[in-house]
Coordinates of C-alpha atoms in Angstrom, one line a residue:
Chain E
M1 CA 0.0 0.0 0.0
G2 CA 1.2 3.5 -0.7
I3 CA 0.0 6.2 -3.1
T4 CA -1.8 6.4 -6.3
V5 CA -1.3 9.2 -8.7
E6 CA -4.4 11.0 -9.9
N7 CA -2.4 13.7 -11.7
G8 CA 1.3 13.7 -12.3
G9 CA 1.8 17.4 -12.2
I10 CA 4.2 19.0 -14.6
L11 CA 7.3 17.0 -13.9
T12 CA 7.3 14.7 -10.8
T13 CA 10.1 12.1 -10.6
V14 CA 11.6 9.8 -8.0
Q15 CA 15.0 11.1 -7.0
D16 CA 17.6 10.2 -4.4
E17 CA 21.2 11.2 -3.9
G18 CA 22.1 10.2 -7.4
R19 CA 23.6 7.3 -9.4
F20 CA 27.4 7.1 -8.8
G21 CA 30.1 4.8 -10.2
N22 CA 29.0 4.7 -13.8
Q23 CA 29.9 8.2 -15.1
A24 CA 32.9 6.5 -16.7
F25 CA 30.5 4.7 -19.0
G26 CA 28.6 7.9 -19.8
V27 CA 25.7 7.4 -17.3
S28 CA 24.5 10.7 -15.8
T29 CA 24.3 10.9 -12.0
S30 CA 20.8 12.4 -11.8
G31 CA 19.6 12.9 -8.2
A32 CA 17.8 15.7 -6.4
M33 CA 18.3 19.1 -8.0
D34 CA 18.0 20.8 -4.6
P35 CA 20.0 18.5 -2.2
H36 CA 19.4 20.7 0.8
S37 CA 15.6 20.6 0.6
F38 CA 15.7 16.9 -0.3
H39 CA 17.8 16.0 2.7
I40 CA 15.6 17.9 5.2
A41 CA 12.5 16.2 3.9
N42 CA 14.0 12.8 4.6
L43 CA 15.4 13.7 8.0
L44 CA 12.0 15.1 9.1
V45 CA 10.4 11.7 8.5
G46 CA 13.2 9.6 10.1
N47 CA 14.8 8.4 6.8
E48 CA 18.4 8.3 5.8
M49 CA 18.8 11.7 4.2
T50 CA 19.6 10.1 0.9
E51 CA 16.4 8.0 0.6
G52 CA 14.4 8.3 -2.6
A53 CA 11.7 10.9 -2.5
L54 CA 9.4 12.7 -5.1
E55 CA 10.8 15.8 -6.7
M56 CA 8.1 18.0 -8.2
T57 CA 8.4 21.0 -10.5
F58 CA 6.1 24.2 -10.4
I59 CA 2.9 22.2 -10.3
G60 CA 3.0 19.2 -8.1
P61 CA 1.0 15.9 -8.4
T62 CA -2.3 14.9 -6.9
L63 CA -1.8 11.8 -4.8
T64 CA -4.3 9.6 -3.0
F65 CA -2.9 7.7 0.0
T66 CA -3.9 4.0 0.0
S67 CA -2.4 3.5 3.5
D68 CA -1.3 5.7 6.4
N69 CA 2.2 7.2 6.4
I70 CA 4.2 10.1 7.8
I71 CA 5.4 12.5 5.1
A72 CA 7.2 15.9 4.9
V73 CA 7.0 18.4 2.1
T74 CA 10.0 20.8 1.6
G75 CA 11.6 23.0 -1.0
G76 CA 9.7 25.6 -3.0
D77 CA 6.2 26.5 -1.8
L78 CA 4.0 24.8 -4.4
T79 CA 1.0 25.3 -2.1
P80 CA 0.3 21.9 -0.8
M81 CA -3.3 21.1 0.2
L82 CA -4.6 18.0 2.0
D83 CA -8.2 17.3 1.4
G84 CA -8.7 20.9 0.5
Q85 CA -7.0 22.3 3.6
P86 CA -3.5 24.0 3.6
F87 CA -0.9 21.4 4.4
P88 CA 2.1 22.5 6.5
M89 CA 5.5 22.4 4.9
Y90 CA 8.8 21.6 6.6
R91 CA 7.0 19.4 9.1
A92 CA 6.4 15.7 9.6
V93 CA 2.7 15.0 9.3
L94 CA 0.7 11.8 9.5
V95 CA -1.5 11.4 6.4
K96 CA -4.3 8.9 6.6
K97 CA -5.5 6.3 4.1
G98 CA -7.9 7.8 1.7
Q99 CA -6.6 11.4 2.1
K100 CA -5.7 13.4 -1.0
L101 CA -2.6 15.6 -1.3
M102 CA -2.5 18.1 -4.1
F103 CA -0.6 21.3 -5.0
A104 CA -2.3 24.5 -6.1
G105 CA 0.8 26.1 -7.8
A106 CA 4.2 27.6 -7.1
R107 CA 4.1 30.6 -4.8
N108 CA 7.8 30.6 -4.0
G109 CA 10.7 28.7 -5.5
S110 CA 10.1 26.0 -8.2
R111 CA 10.9 22.5 -7.0
G112 CA 9.4 20.7 -4.0
Y113 CA 10.1 17.4 -2.3
I114 CA 7.9 14.9 -0.7
A115 CA 9.6 12.4 1.6
F116 CA 7.7 9.3 2.9
A117 CA 8.7 7.6 6.2
G118 CA 10.4 4.3 5.4
G119 CA 10.9 5.2 1.8
L120 CA 9.3 4.3 -1.5
D121 CA 9.4 0.8 -3.0
I122 CA 11.3 1.6 -6.2
P123 CA 13.8 -0.9 -7.7
L124 CA 17.4 0.2 -7.7
V125 CA 19.1 0.7 -11.1
M126 CA 22.9 0.7 -10.7
G127 CA 22.4 1.3 -7.0
S128 CA 20.0 4.3 -7.3
K129 CA 16.3 5.0 -7.4
S130 CA 16.8 8.3 -9.3
T131 CA 14.9 8.8 -12.6
L132 CA 17.0 9.6 -15.6
L133 CA 14.4 10.7 -18.2
R134 CA 16.8 10.9 -21.1
N135 CA 17.7 7.2 -20.9
H136 CA 14.5 6.0 -19.4
I137 CA 16.0 4.4 -16.3
G138 CA 15.3 4.5 -12.6
G139 CA 12.2 5.7 -10.7
V140 CA 8.8 4.6 -12.1
E141 CA 9.7 3.0 -15.5
G142 CA 12.3 5.6 -16.1
R143 CA 9.7 8.4 -16.6
K144 CA 7.8 11.1 -14.8
L145 CA 4.7 10.2 -12.8
E146 CA 1.5 9.8 -14.7
K147 CA -2.1 9.4 -13.8
G148 CA -2.8 5.8 -12.7
D149 CA 0.7 5.1 -11.4
S150 CA 0.9 3.6 -7.9
I151 CA 3.9 3.4 -5.7
E152 CA 4.2 1.2 -2.6
F153 CA 5.6 2.3 0.7
T154 CA 8.5 0.2 1.9
A155 CA 7.9 0.5 5.6
P156 CA 5.2 3.1 6.4
K157 CA 5.0 4.6 9.9
T158 CA 2.1 5.9 11.9
E159 CA 4.3 7.3 14.6
L160 CA 7.8 8.5 15.0
P161 CA 9.7 9.6 18.2
N162 CA 9.8 13.3 18.9
M163 CA 6.9 14.2 16.6
E164 CA 6.6 17.6 18.3
L165 CA 10.2 18.4 17.3
R166 CA 9.8 17.3 13.7
H167 CA 9.7 20.7 12.0
V168 CA 12.2 23.3 10.8
P169 CA 11.6 26.9 9.6
A170 CA 10.5 27.1 6.0
E171 CA 13.0 28.4 3.5
I172 CA 12.2 31.5 1.5
F173 CA 13.8 31.6 -1.9
P174 CA 14.7 35.0 -3.5
D175 CA 12.4 36.0 -6.4
D176 CA 14.5 38.9 -7.6
E177 CA 18.2 38.2 -8.1
V178 CA 19.9 34.8 -7.6
V179 CA 23.5 35.1 -6.5
L180 CA 25.6 32.0 -7.0
R181 CA 29.0 31.5 -5.5
V182 CA 31.5 30.0 -7.9
V183 CA 35.0 28.4 -7.6
L184 CA 37.1 29.2 -10.7
G185 CA 38.2 26.3 -12.9
P186 CA 38.8 23.9 -14.4
Q187 CA 39.3 25.9 -17.6
E188 CA 39.4 29.6 -16.6
N189 CA 42.5 29.9 -18.7
E190 CA 40.4 29.4 -21.8
F191 CA 38.9 32.8 -21.3
T192 CA 40.4 36.3 -21.5
E193 CA 41.2 38.1 -18.3
E194 CA 38.5 40.6 -19.3
G195 CA 36.1 37.7 -20.0
V196 CA 36.6 36.3 -16.5
R197 CA 36.3 39.8 -14.9
K198 CA 33.1 40.4 -16.8
F199 CA 31.7 37.0 -16.0
F200 CA 31.6 38.1 -12.3
W201 CA 30.9 41.8 -13.1
Y202 CA 27.7 41.6 -15.1
S203 CA 24.5 39.9 -14.1
G204 CA 22.5 37.9 -16.6
K205 CA 19.0 36.4 -17.0
I206 CA 17.9 32.8 -16.6
T207 CA 16.3 31.8 -19.9
N208 CA 13.4 29.3 -20.5
E209 CA 16.0 26.7 -21.4
F210 CA 16.2 25.4 -17.8
D211 CA 15.6 21.8 -17.0
R212 CA 17.2 19.0 -15.0
M213 CA 20.1 18.9 -17.4
G214 CA 21.1 22.5 -17.3
C215 CA 20.3 26.2 -17.0
R216 CA 21.1 28.5 -19.9
I217 CA 21.9 32.1 -19.1
E218 CA 21.5 35.1 -21.4
R219 CA 24.0 37.9 -20.7
E220 CA 26.9 40.0 -22.0
P221 CA 29.0 37.3 -23.7
V222 CA 31.9 35.8 -21.8
E223 CA 34.9 36.2 -24.0
H224 CA 37.1 33.1 -24.9
A225 CA 40.8 33.3 -25.3
G226 CA 40.8 30.3 -27.7
D227 CA 38.4 28.7 -30.1
G228 CA 35.8 27.7 -27.5
N229 CA 36.6 24.0 -27.7
I230 CA 38.6 21.8 -25.3
N231 CA 39.4 18.1 -25.4
T232 CA 36.2 16.5 -24.0
D233 CA 36.6 16.0 -20.2
G234 CA 34.6 15.2 -17.1
I235 CA 31.9 17.5 -15.8
S236 CA 30.8 18.1 -12.2
M237 CA 27.4 19.2 -11.0
G238 CA 27.3 23.0 -11.0
S239 CA 29.9 23.4 -13.8
V240 CA 29.5 26.6 -15.7
Q241 CA 30.3 25.8 -19.3
V242 CA 30.6 28.5 -21.9
P243 CA 30.1 27.6 -25.6
L244 CA 31.6 29.9 -28.3
N245 CA 28.5 32.2 -28.2
G246 CA 29.7 33.3 -24.7
Q247 CA 26.4 32.4 -23.0
P248 CA 27.0 30.2 -19.9
I249 CA 25.1 27.0 -19.2
I250 CA 25.1 25.7 -15.6
M251 CA 25.3 21.9 -15.7
L252 CA 22.8 20.3 -13.3
A253 CA 21.7 16.9 -12.1
D254 CA 21.0 15.2 -15.4
R255 CA 24.1 16.6 -17.1
Q256 CA 26.2 14.4 -19.3
S257 CA 29.2 13.0 -17.6
T258 CA 31.6 14.6 -20.1
G259 CA 31.6 17.6 -22.4
G260 CA 33.8 19.6 -24.8
Y261 CA 33.1 23.2 -23.9
P262 CA 35.4 25.1 -21.6
K263 CA 34.2 25.5 -18.0
I264 CA 35.0 28.8 -16.4
G265 CA 33.9 27.8 -12.9
T266 CA 31.7 25.6 -10.8
V267 CA 28.8 26.7 -8.6
I268 CA 29.6 25.6 -5.0
T269 CA 27.6 22.7 -3.7
V270 CA 25.7 24.6 -0.9
D271 CA 24.3 26.9 -3.6
F272 CA 22.7 24.1 -5.7
T273 CA 19.5 24.8 -3.7
K274 CA 19.4 28.4 -5.0
I275 CA 19.7 27.5 -8.7
A276 CA 17.2 24.6 -8.3
Q277 CA 14.6 27.0 -6.9
A278 CA 15.2 29.8 -9.4
R279 CA 12.8 30.5 -12.3
P280 CA 13.2 31.5 -15.9
G281 CA 13.4 35.3 -16.2
Q282 CA 15.1 35.8 -12.9
K283 CA 18.3 37.8 -12.7
I284 CA 21.4 35.8 -11.9
R285 CA 24.9 36.9 -10.8
F286 CA 28.1 34.9 -10.0
V287 CA 30.4 35.7 -7.2
E288 CA 33.9 34.2 -6.8
V289 CA 34.8 32.3 -3.7
S290 CA 37.9 30.2 -2.7
L291 CA 37.8 26.5 -2.9
D292 CA 38.7 26.4 0.8
L293 CA 35.6 28.5 1.7
A294 CA 33.4 26.3 -0.6
Q295 CA 34.6 23.1 1.1
D296 CA 34.2 24.7 4.6
L297 CA 30.6 25.7 3.8
Y298 CA 29.8 22.2 2.4
I299 CA 31.2 20.5 5.5
R300 CA 29.2 22.9 7.7
E301 CA 26.1 22.0 5.7
L302 CA 26.7 18.3 6.3
N303 CA 27.3 18.9 10.0
D304 CA 24.0 20.8 10.2
M305 CA 22.2 17.9 8.6
K306 CA 23.9 15.5 11.0
A307 CA 22.9 17.7 14.0
L308 CA 19.3 17.7 12.8
D309 CA 19.4 14.0 12.3
E310 CA 20.7 13.4 15.8
K311 CA 18.1 15.8 17.4
L312 CA 15.2 14.0 15.6
N313 CA 16.3 10.5 15.0
S314 CA 18.8 9.5 17.7
D315 CA 16.2 7.0 19.2
C316 CA 14.6 5.9 15.9
Chain C
M1 CA 55.8 14.3 -16.1
D2 CA 53.7 17.5 -16.7
V3 CA 50.6 16.9 -14.7
K4 CA 48.0 19.6 -14.0
F5 CA 45.5 19.5 -11.2
L6 CA 42.5 21.5 -12.3
I7 CA 39.8 22.5 -9.7
A8 CA 36.4 21.2 -10.9
G9 CA 34.3 22.6 -8.0
D10 CA 34.4 21.7 -4.3
R11 CA 33.9 18.0 -4.9
A12 CA 36.1 17.1 -8.0
V13 CA 39.5 17.6 -9.4
S14 CA 40.6 17.0 -13.0
V15 CA 44.1 15.5 -13.4
E16 CA 45.3 16.5 -16.9
F17 CA 48.3 14.7 -18.5
G18 CA 48.6 16.8 -21.7
S19 CA 46.7 19.0 -24.0
V20 CA 47.0 17.0 -27.3
I21 CA 45.0 13.8 -27.9
S22 CA 47.4 10.9 -28.3
L23 CA 47.6 7.2 -27.3
E24 CA 50.6 8.2 -25.0
V25 CA 48.6 10.8 -23.1
N26 CA 45.5 8.6 -22.9
A27 CA 47.7 5.7 -21.6
K28 CA 48.7 7.9 -18.6
V29 CA 45.0 8.7 -17.9
R30 CA 44.3 5.0 -17.9
A31 CA 47.4 4.2 -15.8
L32 CA 46.2 6.5 -13.0
D33 CA 42.7 5.2 -13.2
E34 CA 44.0 1.6 -12.9
K35 CA 46.3 2.7 -10.0
L36 CA 43.4 4.3 -8.2
K37 CA 41.4 1.0 -8.6
E38 CA 44.3 -0.9 -7.1
S39 CA 45.0 1.6 -4.3
P40 CA 42.0 3.9 -3.9
V41 CA 42.3 7.2 -1.9
E42 CA 39.8 7.3 0.9
G43 CA 37.0 9.7 0.1
M44 CA 37.1 9.2 -3.6
V45 CA 33.6 8.7 -5.1
E46 CA 34.4 7.8 -8.7
T47 CA 36.7 8.6 -11.6
V48 CA 35.9 9.4 -15.2
P49 CA 38.7 8.9 -17.8
T50 CA 38.6 11.1 -20.9
Y51 CA 41.0 11.8 -23.7
C52 CA 43.7 13.7 -21.7
A53 CA 42.4 13.9 -18.2
L54 CA 41.0 11.8 -15.3
I55 CA 38.4 13.6 -13.2
V56 CA 38.2 12.4 -9.6
H57 CA 35.0 13.0 -7.8
Y58 CA 35.5 13.1 -4.0
R59 CA 34.1 13.9 -0.6
P60 CA 35.7 16.9 0.9
E61 CA 34.3 15.9 4.3
V62 CA 36.6 12.9 4.1
I63 CA 39.6 14.4 2.3
R64 CA 40.3 18.1 1.5
Y65 CA 41.7 19.2 -1.8
G66 CA 45.3 19.7 -0.7
K67 CA 45.6 16.3 0.9
L68 CA 43.9 14.6 -2.1
V69 CA 46.3 16.2 -4.6
E70 CA 49.2 14.9 -2.4
E71 CA 47.7 11.4 -2.5
L72 CA 47.2 11.5 -6.2
Q73 CA 50.8 12.7 -6.8
K74 CA 52.0 9.7 -4.8
R75 CA 50.0 7.4 -7.0
I76 CA 51.1 9.1 -10.2
A77 CA 54.8 8.6 -9.2
D78 CA 54.0 5.0 -8.6
M79 CA 51.7 4.1 -11.5
H80 CA 52.5 1.5 -14.0
E81 CA 52.6 2.8 -17.5
V82 CA 50.0 0.9 -19.4
S83 CA 50.7 0.3 -23.0
T84 CA 47.8 0.8 -25.3
T85 CA 49.4 -1.0 -28.2
T86 CA 51.6 -3.9 -27.1
E87 CA 48.6 -5.8 -25.7
K88 CA 45.4 -4.9 -27.4
V89 CA 42.1 -6.2 -26.1
V90 CA 40.2 -6.4 -29.4
K91 CA 36.4 -6.7 -29.6
E92 CA 34.8 -7.8 -32.9
I93 CA 31.8 -5.8 -33.8
P94 CA 29.7 -7.1 -36.7
V95 CA 28.5 -4.4 -39.0
Y96 CA 26.0 -4.5 -41.9
Y97 CA 27.2 -1.8 -44.2
G98 CA 24.9 0.3 -46.4
G99 CA 21.3 -0.7 -47.1
E100 CA 18.4 1.1 -45.2
T101 CA 20.4 1.2 -42.0
G102 CA 23.5 2.7 -43.6
P103 CA 22.0 5.4 -45.8
D104 CA 25.1 7.5 -46.2
L105 CA 27.5 4.7 -47.4
E106 CA 27.3 5.7 -51.1
Y107 CA 27.4 9.4 -50.3
C108 CA 30.6 8.8 -48.3
A109 CA 32.1 6.9 -51.3
E110 CA 31.2 9.9 -53.5
L111 CA 32.8 12.4 -51.0
E112 CA 35.9 10.2 -50.9
N113 CA 35.9 9.7 -54.7
T114 CA 36.0 6.0 -54.3
T115 CA 33.8 2.9 -54.1
T116 CA 31.6 1.7 -51.3
E117 CA 33.8 -1.4 -51.1
E118 CA 36.8 0.8 -50.4
I119 CA 34.9 2.7 -47.6
I120 CA 34.0 -0.6 -46.0
R121 CA 37.6 -1.9 -46.3
K122 CA 39.1 1.2 -44.7
H123 CA 36.5 1.1 -41.9
S124 CA 36.8 -2.6 -41.2
Q125 CA 40.5 -3.4 -41.9
H126 CA 42.0 -1.2 -39.1
E127 CA 41.4 -1.4 -35.4
Y128 CA 39.8 1.6 -33.6
Y129 CA 40.9 2.6 -30.1
V130 CA 38.3 3.5 -27.5
Y131 CA 39.7 6.7 -25.9
M132 CA 36.7 7.2 -23.5
L133 CA 33.0 6.8 -23.1
G134 CA 30.6 9.7 -22.8
F135 CA 27.7 11.7 -24.2
A136 CA 25.3 8.8 -23.7
P137 CA 25.6 5.5 -21.7
G138 CA 28.0 3.2 -23.4
H139 CA 28.8 5.7 -26.2
P140 CA 32.5 5.3 -27.2
Y141 CA 34.8 7.9 -28.6
M142 CA 37.0 5.9 -31.0
A143 CA 39.7 6.6 -33.6
R144 CA 41.8 4.6 -36.0
F145 CA 45.4 5.5 -36.9
E146 CA 45.6 4.5 -40.5
E147 CA 43.9 5.8 -43.7
P148 CA 41.6 8.4 -42.3
F149 CA 38.6 9.5 -44.4
S150 CA 38.8 13.1 -45.6
F151 CA 35.2 14.0 -45.0
K152 CA 33.9 15.6 -41.8
R153 CA 30.4 16.1 -40.5
R154 CA 27.3 16.5 -42.7
T155 CA 26.3 20.1 -43.3
S156 CA 23.0 19.7 -41.6
P157 CA 22.6 17.2 -38.7
R158 CA 19.8 14.7 -38.6
V159 CA 17.3 15.3 -35.8
K160 CA 17.1 11.6 -34.9
I161 CA 19.2 8.6 -35.9
P162 CA 18.4 5.0 -34.7
A163 CA 20.2 3.1 -32.0
R164 CA 23.1 0.9 -33.2
S165 CA 24.0 3.1 -36.1
I166 CA 27.6 3.2 -37.1
V167 CA 28.7 6.8 -37.8
V168 CA 32.0 8.2 -39.2
Q169 CA 34.1 11.2 -39.9
L170 CA 37.8 11.6 -40.6
A171 CA 39.6 9.0 -38.5
L172 CA 36.7 8.7 -36.0
S173 CA 33.9 6.2 -35.7
D174 CA 31.1 5.9 -33.1
F175 CA 28.3 3.5 -32.4
I176 CA 25.1 5.1 -31.2
P177 CA 23.6 3.4 -28.1
F178 CA 20.2 5.2 -28.2
E179 CA 18.2 7.2 -30.7
Q180 CA 19.8 10.7 -30.8
P181 CA 20.4 13.7 -33.1
C182 CA 23.6 13.3 -35.1
G183 CA 25.6 15.2 -37.7
W184 CA 27.9 12.4 -38.8
N185 CA 27.4 10.1 -41.8
I186 CA 25.8 6.7 -41.1
I187 CA 27.5 3.9 -43.0
G188 CA 26.0 0.9 -41.3
S189 CA 24.4 -0.7 -38.3
T190 CA 25.5 -3.3 -35.8
P191 CA 23.2 -6.0 -34.5
L192 CA 24.8 -5.7 -31.0
D193 CA 23.4 -3.6 -28.1
I194 CA 25.8 -0.9 -27.3
C195 CA 24.1 -0.4 -23.9
N196 CA 21.5 -2.6 -22.4
F197 CA 20.5 -1.7 -18.9
A198 CA 18.8 -5.1 -18.4
K199 CA 22.2 -6.8 -18.4
D200 CA 24.5 -7.1 -15.4
D201 CA 27.3 -5.5 -17.5
P202 CA 25.3 -3.1 -19.7
F203 CA 28.2 -1.8 -21.8
L204 CA 29.6 -3.3 -25.1
V205 CA 33.0 -1.6 -24.8
R206 CA 35.0 0.3 -22.3
A207 CA 37.8 2.8 -22.4
G208 CA 41.1 1.3 -23.5
D209 CA 39.5 -1.5 -25.7
W210 CA 40.2 -1.8 -29.4
V211 CA 37.4 -2.4 -31.8
K212 CA 37.5 -4.3 -35.1
H213 CA 34.5 -3.9 -37.3
V214 CA 33.6 -7.1 -39.2
P215 CA 31.4 -6.8 -42.3
V216 CA 28.3 -9.1 -42.3
T217 CA 25.5 -9.7 -44.7
K218 CA 21.9 -8.7 -44.0
A219 CA 21.0 -12.3 -43.3
E220 CA 23.9 -12.7 -40.8
Y221 CA 22.9 -9.4 -39.2
D222 CA 19.4 -10.5 -38.7
Q223 CA 20.6 -13.9 -37.2
I224 CA 23.0 -12.1 -34.8
R225 CA 20.2 -9.7 -33.8
R226 CA 18.0 -12.7 -32.9
D227 CA 20.8 -14.2 -30.9
V228 CA 21.4 -10.9 -29.1
E229 CA 17.7 -10.7 -28.2
N230 CA 17.7 -14.3 -27.0
G231 CA 20.8 -13.6 -24.9
T232 CA 22.8 -16.2 -26.6
Y233 CA 25.3 -14.0 -28.5
K234 CA 28.8 -13.7 -27.2
V235 CA 31.0 -10.9 -28.3
K236 CA 34.2 -12.2 -29.8
T237 CA 37.1 -10.8 -27.8
Y238 CA 40.8 -11.6 -28.1
T239 CA 44.1 -10.1 -27.1
L240 CA 46.6 -9.1 -29.7
Q241 CA 50.3 -8.9 -29.0
D242 CA 51.7 -6.2 -31.2
N243 CA 55.0 -4.5 -30.9
G244 CA 54.3 -2.1 -33.7

């Protein structure tokens, strides 16, 4: 018993931490676009923070529960409603069999997460539940959720320890300018000094070409020093690659594992949440930070998650 | 050895062994990859070998950048040079050239001012080296080292070409794992799955393999395809000692 899908929403997929160990064979990692919101959702319901959850985009799904379970909804505010009543976000809530969860549209941010206590019964493909739409693998038959799908719960819960503590303040995502911190490299030398300076100097605009693979930005072109090609090499999540037209593309969860455009810098991991929650048309600006700071911030983020886990789940 | 460590964000470093694509540089990339399999650095997540570089994805909460680079340097100093040519692992890939599934074979012959037989000979006589996989699951980047074609890409790419197409330009040849857009000329089709996620080992070839294309008739192609679908086909693989 679990959930049945009455309406899949715009783009609802199963995602976990990602599929690792096969990028050498050209398999994208996938995984949650906004790891921060995804991790919190899982911790609130007593899961490992990497457990598979539903990622929804702008307009969430309509789900009917076929058994009781404790869930948490985090990320962008897509206006969750349970049986027609506003449903609290960033809080573990017991939903009863027969109740209907729906989403009335994005008020803030763009991607939301629903975590289910005990996790979803989704077969692992190469060690991961994540859906990779392009290659039709993972999740529910390698595709987005559609009307008529049903997903079983693995080990649903009707109670969890510390229920009264299982909430955190909701995030508010900026709706004006998105500022992303970037570590230079690996190919900053493929750009002119002026190009690098202007990359940080001018803001740009997020275009409509923004999906799980990447986010294209329209802006004052970033000037190359060379011909705009490199020997194809590996790509990390957050890589900012710049084709010859000078318009950057931020490589996201479903990015290809390798690519042949120079990468001027890489968005730091703790800022993935900001890009995942941004919307087409928003202004976007890059700020340079040191690798050391980026790693300090990432480790602090992991420690915060660990502290939340201990506070809520030490006696789970 | 001239090795560069390029910062690829807060969780990856790219180790670059050169800037010009060659078997020698790629052999170093593979040597480090092998060394890291044999003696992994704690905190490594995975590695991805490409033409001239090995990207190492890692967990900074386990090992910070400075310490990781130190560990990588130790392993580079200690890695065994792999030879890409003295011991070649060769995989035979049957190809049905021309026909409906190789629509550009005649056009390639025209471009090359020769016969279709000659295009097939050049493509099937020499072994291709798999530098890396990327772009799509199982998709090899391959090149041969003798008698390159002179033609490049088509002037206008096709929006969709079928899985298992064999596409060529210059000294390069790829096989296409899944339907995709493509600007190269299609000279044939292989009955083998390039990537099949239903299998324990989904990928037909891996980085460092050599590929020999073997011409087959339409009837042989159909028979092999049936065997592949029944799970009874075994890819012919052998090791070539070659000091040349």
